[in-house]
Amino acid sequence: MCGIVGYIGKQEATPIIFDGLCKLEYRGYDSAGIATLQPEGIAVRRSEGKLANLEKLLREQPLVGCIGIGHTRWATHGRPSETNAHPHKSGSVVVVHNGIIENYLSLKEQLQAMGYNFSSQTDTEVIAHLIQERLKQASSFEGAVRAALQELHGAFAVCILCTEEPDTLIAAKFGSPMVVGLGEGEFFVASDIPAILAHTREMVFMEDGELAIFKGNSASFSTIAGDPLDKKPRHIDWSPLMAEKGGYKHFMLKEIHEQPRAVRDTIAGRLLEQQGDVYLEDISYDNDALKTVQRIVIVACGTSWHAALTGKFLIEGHCRIPVEIDIASEFRYRKPVIDNRTLVMVISQSGETADTLAALREAKKLGAMNLAICNVLDSSIARDATGVIYTHAGPEIGVASTKAFVTQLTALYLFTVRFGRAIGIIDITKGQQMIADLKRVPELLEQALHLNEETEKIARQYMNARDFLYLGRGRNFPIALEGALKLKEISYIHAEGYPAGEMKHGPIALIDEHVPVVVLVPKNSTYEKTVSNMEEVIARSGKVIAVCTQGDIEVRNKAETILELPSLSDDLDPILLSVPLQLLAYHIAVLKGTDVDQPRNLAKSVTVE
């Protein structure tokens, strides 16, 4: 969740690092800091709160030097404060760190017994003191770092400086993301590509257990234990403009409007229309292997979990294979019954979600076939999985997921076609029809975006409500959950999603004239039942916001407010229904004055358990 940026070269480090930290704001943070090696030694500037506070401090107390490290922190150990902010310093060593050191308490006790004083509540400070202590025995800065890192248990990505070797920057990775950018006589290190994309497109992705040493004009890679590695750079073709707002007020609104493009990119080159099939280039399993699957388990967190729930309806409905859905943070701890006839699918936008990565590794250990759906090339989950379906949403800066969610739904639909064709339950004709329906989605998403102004008017009407209910049936029930989550995340209004038929089993007691109820009622196989549930709300003076199919006179005559969407197949309705719910949450949040792109207490990529 935290952000790291490091630089070594001939330019002033601070502006490069600060700009990189700004590019990582989407990851969520509560404090920030930068350290540079100046002629007189290490200098550190840290501040609690937003980067504007650090920027002000840097104007008052400038940092100079051509080598430095920076960090944005999301609290895990110790409350948000300047004292707990990174970088952390011990003697001649300064470090920034992402992840969690699981054995930090025992290490802290040992170091305190040696006379080290701790000024923070963080686990990271242990790393700085430990390296400083190992410098006493090691013949070099590099040797001290290697020795210290091998004593750590848990997850870490670190950047480290030392005054004893002022021309050296060391980075290492185990369980948290780290990417290296290669420039002309300069090097960049970051937690994520956008932080350094303005400076170079040549990137090296570090793997777990690897260490990089940048010294002068050279870079070398090895294992933490010291075995040399030959790392090949990858050329990244993302434009820096993709990480800018592009004229929209917020990243979230921009990303909502990017959804037609994101879906087009996700299906591009994958539709085999004549064969009624789908080509998924990074799935390693052939038809014979897929025919052995007797059960599918989909594991995810948050918004990705809602996508997984929708995927259950798709896969079971078309492929007649049982599908279970697990929350990633619970998966390992329930002793799951998994074998080599089980396909475990994990879904993660970032590909770095710690609980989901751990679930994937547990599934592999138990012998399951495995597959990942993620948005980030060469992310940890993508590298660990046997097969991958990449979504092509592009960088998603807003913390509340929008385009990543609809591309996950798209990827699940693609998988359903491919899997159904592989096991022989979807024939050519049906596959062709499913592909034809999918091809319509980008254009229909563009039509759905025309609801923006109308949704803003509805938001003005209901922005002061204290509670919302969202109701949906079948594959639209997970979209009700997702709509409620979006409203909670960015407007801080309490909202709950329910299967519409469950309303009378408790939630109906909450309904009165002060509770808006968003009802998802497209003309599908459960239409009449959902209309009946909507009437139950109306009978109790609930204020219904109905999301329905264009031209639905019955719903128009019953509901207080309606949002009409183009007609589409039952399978793909969830993608269209997501748009007005995203827009409603967005406009309510804007009207309430909350921080839409960086809501409180949340982080974009949850890389710790």
PDB file of C-alpha atoms in Angstrom, residues 325-534:
ATOM      1  CA  ILE A 325     -16.478 -17.948  -3.904  1.00  0.00           C
ATOM      2  CA  ASP A 326     -14.009 -17.233  -1.103  1.00  0.00           C
ATOM      3  CA  ILE A 327     -12.837 -14.048   0.530  1.00  0.00           C
ATOM      4  CA  ALA A 328      -9.067 -14.174   0.233  1.00  0.00           C
ATOM      5  CA  SER A 329      -8.345 -13.247   3.847  1.00  0.00           C
ATOM      6  CA  GLU A 330     -10.399 -16.274   4.997  1.00  0.00           C
ATOM      7  CA  PHE A 331      -9.303 -18.826   2.422  1.00  0.00           C
ATOM      8  CA  ARG A 332      -6.142 -20.214   4.014  1.00  0.00           C
ATOM      9  CA  TYR A 333      -7.550 -20.318   7.519  1.00  0.00           C
ATOM     10  CA  ARG A 334     -10.526 -22.578   6.829  1.00  0.00           C
ATOM     11  CA  LYS A 335      -8.352 -25.472   5.618  1.00  0.00           C
ATOM     12  CA  PRO A 336      -9.885 -25.517   2.130  1.00  0.00           C
ATOM     13  CA  VAL A 337     -10.588 -28.839   0.456  1.00  0.00           C
ATOM     14  CA  ILE A 338      -8.567 -28.491  -2.739  1.00  0.00           C
ATOM     15  CA  ASP A 339      -7.087 -31.070  -5.087  1.00  0.00           C
ATOM     16  CA  ASN A 340      -5.697 -31.331  -8.607  1.00  0.00           C
ATOM     17  CA  ARG A 341      -9.194 -31.385 -10.115  1.00  0.00           C
ATOM     18  CA  THR A 342      -9.949 -27.973  -8.637  1.00  0.00           C
ATOM     19  CA  LEU A 343      -9.255 -24.770 -10.556  1.00  0.00           C
ATOM     20  CA  VAL A 344      -8.551 -21.880  -8.196  1.00  0.00           C
ATOM     21  CA  MET A 345      -9.007 -18.484  -9.803  1.00  0.00           C
ATOM     22  CA  VAL A 346      -7.756 -15.373  -8.031  1.00  0.00           C
ATOM     23  CA  ILE A 347      -8.786 -11.834  -8.952  1.00  0.00           C
ATOM     24  CA  SER A 348      -6.775  -8.719  -8.085  1.00  0.00           C
ATOM     25  CA  GLN A 349      -6.580  -5.374  -9.860  1.00  0.00           C
ATOM     26  CA  SER A 350      -3.035  -4.665  -8.702  1.00  0.00           C
ATOM     27  CA  GLY A 351      -1.770  -8.225  -8.714  1.00  0.00           C
ATOM     28  CA  GLU A 352      -0.147  -7.415  -5.377  1.00  0.00           C
ATOM     29  CA  THR A 353      -3.041  -7.935  -2.913  1.00  0.00           C
ATOM     30  CA  ALA A 354      -1.338  -9.760  -0.054  1.00  0.00           C
ATOM     31  CA  ASP A 355      -4.261 -11.960   1.027  1.00  0.00           C
ATOM     32  CA  THR A 356      -5.031 -12.965  -2.556  1.00  0.00           C
ATOM     33  CA  LEU A 357      -1.387 -13.744  -3.288  1.00  0.00           C
ATOM     34  CA  ALA A 358      -1.224 -15.892  -0.150  1.00  0.00           C
ATOM     35  CA  ALA A 359      -4.404 -17.721  -1.214  1.00  0.00           C
ATOM     36  CA  LEU A 360      -2.898 -18.422  -4.630  1.00  0.00           C
ATOM     37  CA  ARG A 361       0.231 -19.851  -3.061  1.00  0.00           C
ATOM     38  CA  GLU A 362      -1.835 -21.995  -0.687  1.00  0.00           C
ATOM     39  CA  ALA A 363      -3.846 -23.364  -3.621  1.00  0.00           C
ATOM     40  CA  LYS A 364      -0.666 -24.203  -5.513  1.00  0.00           C
ATOM     41  CA  LYS A 365       0.743 -25.933  -2.449  1.00  0.00           C
ATOM     42  CA  LEU A 366      -2.390 -28.081  -2.301  1.00  0.00           C
ATOM     43  CA  GLY A 367      -1.945 -29.066  -5.943  1.00  0.00           C
ATOM     44  CA  ALA A 368      -4.755 -27.061  -7.509  1.00  0.00           C
ATOM     45  CA  MET A 369      -4.755 -25.804 -11.063  1.00  0.00           C
ATOM     46  CA  ASN A 370      -4.664 -22.025 -10.891  1.00  0.00           C
ATOM     47  CA  LEU A 371      -5.434 -18.925 -12.869  1.00  0.00           C
ATOM     48  CA  ALA A 372      -5.261 -15.187 -12.143  1.00  0.00           C
ATOM     49  CA  ILE A 373      -7.232 -12.221 -13.416  1.00  0.00           C
ATOM     50  CA  CYS A 374      -5.302  -8.992 -12.903  1.00  0.00           C
ATOM     51  CA  ASN A 375      -4.569  -5.636 -14.459  1.00  0.00           C
ATOM     52  CA  VAL A 376      -0.844  -5.211 -13.882  1.00  0.00           C
ATOM     53  CA  LEU A 377       1.724  -6.853 -16.115  1.00  0.00           C
ATOM     54  CA  ASP A 378       4.391  -8.831 -14.276  1.00  0.00           C
ATOM     55  CA  SER A 379       2.773  -8.240 -10.886  1.00  0.00           C
ATOM     56  CA  SER A 380       3.461 -10.769  -8.138  1.00  0.00           C
ATOM     57  CA  ILE A 381       0.190 -12.647  -8.637  1.00  0.00           C
ATOM     58  CA  ALA A 382       0.616 -12.699 -12.410  1.00  0.00           C
ATOM     59  CA  ARG A 383       4.111 -14.139 -12.050  1.00  0.00           C
ATOM     60  CA  ASP A 384       3.057 -16.764  -9.503  1.00  0.00           C
ATOM     61  CA  ALA A 385      -0.025 -17.989 -11.350  1.00  0.00           C
ATOM     62  CA  THR A 386       0.182 -20.785 -13.895  1.00  0.00           C
ATOM     63  CA  GLY A 387      -2.206 -18.887 -16.175  1.00  0.00           C
ATOM     64  CA  VAL A 388      -3.235 -15.240 -16.386  1.00  0.00           C
ATOM     65  CA  ILE A 389      -6.062 -13.286 -17.968  1.00  0.00           C
ATOM     66  CA  TYR A 390      -4.836  -9.714 -18.081  1.00  0.00           C
ATOM     67  CA  THR A 391      -7.440  -7.007 -18.048  1.00  0.00           C
ATOM     68  CA  HIS A 392      -6.436  -3.933 -19.995  1.00  0.00           C
ATOM     69  CA  ALA A 393      -7.937  -1.162 -17.908  1.00  0.00           C
ATOM     70  CA  GLY A 394      -4.679   0.810 -17.800  1.00  0.00           C
ATOM     71  CA  PRO A 395      -3.532   2.560 -14.613  1.00  0.00           C
ATOM     72  CA  GLU A 396      -6.405   3.138 -12.203  1.00  0.00           C
ATOM     73  CA  ILE A 397      -5.581   6.051  -9.918  1.00  0.00           C
ATOM     74  CA  GLY A 398      -8.844   6.506  -8.010  1.00  0.00           C
ATOM     75  CA  VAL A 399      -8.919   4.309  -4.919  1.00  0.00           C
ATOM     76  CA  ALA A 400     -12.538   3.282  -5.569  1.00  0.00           C
ATOM     77  CA  SER A 401     -12.314   0.747  -8.387  1.00  0.00           C
ATOM     78  CA  THR A 402     -14.421   1.385 -11.496  1.00  0.00           C
ATOM     79  CA  LYS A 403     -12.854   0.453 -14.821  1.00  0.00           C
ATOM     80  CA  ALA A 404     -10.876  -2.347 -13.177  1.00  0.00           C
ATOM     81  CA  PHE A 405     -14.172  -3.850 -11.972  1.00  0.00           C
ATOM     82  CA  VAL A 406     -15.925  -3.849 -15.356  1.00  0.00           C
ATOM     83  CA  THR A 407     -12.848  -5.314 -17.047  1.00  0.00           C
ATOM     84  CA  GLN A 408     -12.786  -8.074 -14.407  1.00  0.00           C
ATOM     85  CA  LEU A 409     -16.406  -8.837 -15.294  1.00  0.00           C
ATOM     86  CA  THR A 410     -15.374  -8.850 -18.951  1.00  0.00           C
ATOM     87  CA  ALA A 411     -12.482 -11.222 -18.252  1.00  0.00           C
ATOM     88  CA  LEU A 412     -14.793 -13.598 -16.386  1.00  0.00           C
ATOM     89  CA  TYR A 413     -17.150 -13.593 -19.373  1.00  0.00           C
ATOM     90  CA  LEU A 414     -14.233 -14.350 -21.704  1.00  0.00           C
ATOM     91  CA  PHE A 415     -13.165 -17.200 -19.453  1.00  0.00           C
ATOM     92  CA  THR A 416     -16.708 -18.596 -19.388  1.00  0.00           C
ATOM     93  CA  VAL A 417     -16.778 -18.808 -23.185  1.00  0.00           C
ATOM     94  CA  ARG A 418     -13.291 -20.341 -23.366  1.00  0.00           C
ATOM     95  CA  PHE A 419     -13.943 -22.860 -20.593  1.00  0.00           C
ATOM     96  CA  GLY A 420     -17.373 -23.792 -21.942  1.00  0.00           C
ATOM     97  CA  ARG A 421     -15.942 -24.391 -25.402  1.00  0.00           C
ATOM     98  CA  ALA A 422     -13.006 -26.376 -23.960  1.00  0.00           C
ATOM     99  CA  ILE A 423     -15.233 -28.800 -22.049  1.00  0.00           C
ATOM    100  CA  GLY A 424     -17.722 -29.023 -24.904  1.00  0.00           C
ATOM    101  CA  ILE A 425     -20.790 -27.626 -23.163  1.00  0.00           C
ATOM    102  CA  ILE A 426     -20.898 -24.392 -25.194  1.00  0.00           C
ATOM    103  CA  ASP A 427     -21.285 -25.147 -28.893  1.00  0.00           C
ATOM    104  CA  ILE A 428     -20.185 -22.960 -31.797  1.00  0.00           C
ATOM    105  CA  THR A 429     -23.582 -21.328 -32.254  1.00  0.00           C
ATOM    106  CA  LYS A 430     -23.922 -20.397 -28.598  1.00  0.00           C
ATOM    107  CA  GLY A 431     -20.326 -19.198 -28.479  1.00  0.00           C
ATOM    108  CA  GLN A 432     -20.921 -16.985 -31.510  1.00  0.00           C
ATOM    109  CA  GLN A 433     -23.986 -15.446 -29.860  1.00  0.00           C
ATOM    110  CA  MET A 434     -22.126 -14.794 -26.603  1.00  0.00           C
ATOM    111  CA  ILE A 435     -19.306 -13.100 -28.522  1.00  0.00           C
ATOM    112  CA  ALA A 436     -21.785 -11.010 -30.519  1.00  0.00           C
ATOM    113  CA  ASP A 437     -23.392  -9.837 -27.265  1.00  0.00           C
ATOM    114  CA  LEU A 438     -19.996  -8.955 -25.790  1.00  0.00           C
ATOM    115  CA  LYS A 439     -19.020  -6.892 -28.831  1.00  0.00           C
ATOM    116  CA  ARG A 440     -21.992  -4.602 -28.151  1.00  0.00           C
ATOM    117  CA  VAL A 441     -20.861  -3.719 -24.632  1.00  0.00           C
ATOM    118  CA  PRO A 442     -18.419  -0.843 -25.316  1.00  0.00           C
ATOM    119  CA  GLU A 443     -20.980   1.076 -27.392  1.00  0.00           C
ATOM    120  CA  LEU A 444     -23.710   0.477 -24.810  1.00  0.00           C
ATOM    121  CA  LEU A 445     -21.370   1.628 -22.042  1.00  0.00           C
ATOM    122  CA  GLU A 446     -20.958   4.890 -23.915  1.00  0.00           C
ATOM    123  CA  GLN A 447     -24.733   5.244 -23.968  1.00  0.00           C
ATOM    124  CA  ALA A 448     -24.889   4.514 -20.248  1.00  0.00           C
ATOM    125  CA  LEU A 449     -22.452   7.362 -19.621  1.00  0.00           C
ATOM    126  CA  HIS A 450     -25.070   9.762 -21.013  1.00  0.00           C
ATOM    127  CA  LEU A 451     -26.773   9.316 -17.625  1.00  0.00           C
ATOM    128  CA  ASN A 452     -24.077  11.459 -15.997  1.00  0.00           C
ATOM    129  CA  GLU A 453     -26.098  14.687 -15.747  1.00  0.00           C
ATOM    130  CA  GLU A 454     -29.304  12.898 -14.794  1.00  0.00           C
ATOM    131  CA  THR A 455     -27.463  10.993 -12.074  1.00  0.00           C
ATOM    132  CA  GLU A 456     -26.045  14.233 -10.698  1.00  0.00           C
ATOM    133  CA  LYS A 457     -29.592  15.586 -10.321  1.00  0.00           C
ATOM    134  CA  ILE A 458     -30.609  12.468  -8.403  1.00  0.00           C
ATOM    135  CA  ALA A 459     -27.517  12.831  -6.229  1.00  0.00           C
ATOM    136  CA  ARG A 460     -28.619  16.348  -5.259  1.00  0.00           C
ATOM    137  CA  GLN A 461     -31.975  14.968  -4.243  1.00  0.00           C
ATOM    138  CA  TYR A 462     -30.610  12.229  -1.985  1.00  0.00           C
ATOM    139  CA  MET A 463     -27.178  13.477  -0.860  1.00  0.00           C
ATOM    140  CA  ASN A 464     -28.301  14.073   2.729  1.00  0.00           C
ATOM    141  CA  ALA A 465     -29.721  10.599   3.303  1.00  0.00           C
ATOM    142  CA  ARG A 466     -28.072   8.745   6.166  1.00  0.00           C
ATOM    143  CA  ASP A 467     -28.718   5.252   4.794  1.00  0.00           C
ATOM    144  CA  PHE A 468     -29.175   3.615   1.388  1.00  0.00           C
ATOM    145  CA  LEU A 469     -30.347   0.147   0.405  1.00  0.00           C
ATOM    146  CA  TYR A 470     -29.387  -1.511  -2.887  1.00  0.00           C
ATOM    147  CA  LEU A 471     -31.437  -4.447  -4.161  1.00  0.00           C
ATOM    148  CA  GLY A 472     -30.805  -6.858  -7.018  1.00  0.00           C
ATOM    149  CA  ARG A 473     -31.542 -10.459  -7.968  1.00  0.00           C
ATOM    150  CA  GLY A 474     -29.427 -13.191  -9.507  1.00  0.00           C
ATOM    151  CA  ARG A 475     -26.247 -11.989 -11.142  1.00  0.00           C
ATOM    152  CA  ASN A 476     -27.272  -8.405 -10.356  1.00  0.00           C
ATOM    153  CA  PHE A 477     -27.178  -8.994  -6.598  1.00  0.00           C
ATOM    154  CA  PRO A 478     -23.352  -8.642  -6.577  1.00  0.00           C
ATOM    155  CA  ILE A 479     -23.790  -5.353  -8.454  1.00  0.00           C
ATOM    156  CA  ALA A 480     -26.071  -4.170  -5.635  1.00  0.00           C
ATOM    157  CA  LEU A 481     -23.244  -5.033  -3.226  1.00  0.00           C
ATOM    158  CA  GLU A 482     -20.772  -3.156  -5.404  1.00  0.00           C
ATOM    159  CA  GLY A 483     -23.033  -0.091  -5.684  1.00  0.00           C
ATOM    160  CA  ALA A 484     -23.402   0.040  -1.913  1.00  0.00           C
ATOM    161  CA  LEU A 485     -19.643  -0.350  -1.465  1.00  0.00           C
ATOM    162  CA  LYS A 486     -18.922   2.538  -3.839  1.00  0.00           C
ATOM    163  CA  LEU A 487     -21.252   4.833  -1.906  1.00  0.00           C
ATOM    164  CA  LYS A 488     -19.719   3.822   1.429  1.00  0.00           C
ATOM    165  CA  GLU A 489     -16.150   4.167   0.178  1.00  0.00           C
ATOM    166  CA  ILE A 490     -16.285   7.696  -1.138  1.00  0.00           C
ATOM    167  CA  SER A 491     -19.289   9.465   0.445  1.00  0.00           C
ATOM    168  CA  TYR A 492     -19.124   7.815   3.909  1.00  0.00           C
ATOM    169  CA  ILE A 493     -22.884   7.193   3.814  1.00  0.00           C
ATOM    170  CA  HIS A 494     -23.997   3.886   5.282  1.00  0.00           C
ATOM    171  CA  ALA A 495     -25.258   1.619   2.512  1.00  0.00           C
ATOM    172  CA  GLU A 496     -26.108  -2.068   2.253  1.00  0.00           C
ATOM    173  CA  GLY A 497     -26.675  -4.370  -0.697  1.00  0.00           C
ATOM    174  CA  TYR A 498     -29.147  -7.249  -0.495  1.00  0.00           C
ATOM    175  CA  PRO A 499     -30.699  -9.873  -2.720  1.00  0.00           C
ATOM    176  CA  ALA A 500     -34.077  -8.319  -3.441  1.00  0.00           C
ATOM    177  CA  GLY A 501     -35.937 -11.407  -2.240  1.00  0.00           C
ATOM    178  CA  GLU A 502     -34.179 -11.232   1.138  1.00  0.00           C
ATOM    179  CA  MET A 503     -35.487  -7.745   1.917  1.00  0.00           C
ATOM    180  CA  LYS A 504     -38.560  -9.091   3.686  1.00  0.00           C
ATOM    181  CA  HIS A 505     -36.341 -11.184   5.963  1.00  0.00           C
ATOM    182  CA  GLY A 506     -35.130  -8.185   7.948  1.00  0.00           C
ATOM    183  CA  PRO A 507     -34.029  -5.114   5.966  1.00  0.00           C
ATOM    184  CA  ILE A 508     -37.639  -4.162   5.216  1.00  0.00           C
ATOM    185  CA  ALA A 509     -37.827  -2.943   8.816  1.00  0.00           C
ATOM    186  CA  LEU A 510     -35.450  -0.109   7.911  1.00  0.00           C
ATOM    187  CA  ILE A 511     -37.551   1.284   5.096  1.00  0.00           C
ATOM    188  CA  ASP A 512     -39.370   4.579   5.509  1.00  0.00           C
ATOM    189  CA  GLU A 513     -39.644   7.869   3.653  1.00  0.00           C
ATOM    190  CA  HIS A 514     -36.076   8.793   4.602  1.00  0.00           C
ATOM    191  CA  VAL A 515     -34.366   5.719   3.082  1.00  0.00           C
ATOM    192  CA  PRO A 516     -33.563   5.755  -0.653  1.00  0.00           C
ATOM    193  CA  VAL A 517     -33.661   2.262  -2.157  1.00  0.00           C
ATOM    194  CA  VAL A 518     -31.754   1.624  -5.375  1.00  0.00           C
ATOM    195  CA  VAL A 519     -33.437  -1.256  -7.213  1.00  0.00           C
ATOM    196  CA  LEU A 520     -31.729  -2.973 -10.140  1.00  0.00           C
ATOM    197  CA  VAL A 521     -34.628  -4.064 -12.331  1.00  0.00           C
ATOM    198  CA  PRO A 522     -33.584  -4.692 -15.951  1.00  0.00           C
ATOM    199  CA  LYS A 523     -35.960  -6.770 -18.079  1.00  0.00           C
ATOM    200  CA  ASN A 524     -34.461 -10.179 -17.473  1.00  0.00           C
ATOM    201  CA  SER A 525     -35.526 -13.578 -16.185  1.00  0.00           C
ATOM    202  CA  THR A 526     -36.186 -12.254 -12.652  1.00  0.00           C
ATOM    203  CA  TYR A 527     -37.873  -9.034 -13.752  1.00  0.00           C
ATOM    204  CA  GLU A 528     -41.366  -9.737 -12.358  1.00  0.00           C
ATOM    205  CA  LYS A 529     -40.025 -10.873  -8.988  1.00  0.00           C
ATOM    206  CA  THR A 530     -37.864  -7.749  -8.684  1.00  0.00           C
ATOM    207  CA  VAL A 531     -40.769  -5.476  -9.592  1.00  0.00           C
ATOM    208  CA  SER A 532     -42.745  -7.146  -6.803  1.00  0.00           C
ATOM    209  CA  ASN A 533     -39.923  -6.417  -4.332  1.00  0.00           C
ATOM    210  CA  MET A 534     -39.847  -2.824  -5.530  1.00  0.00           C
TER     211      MET A 534
END
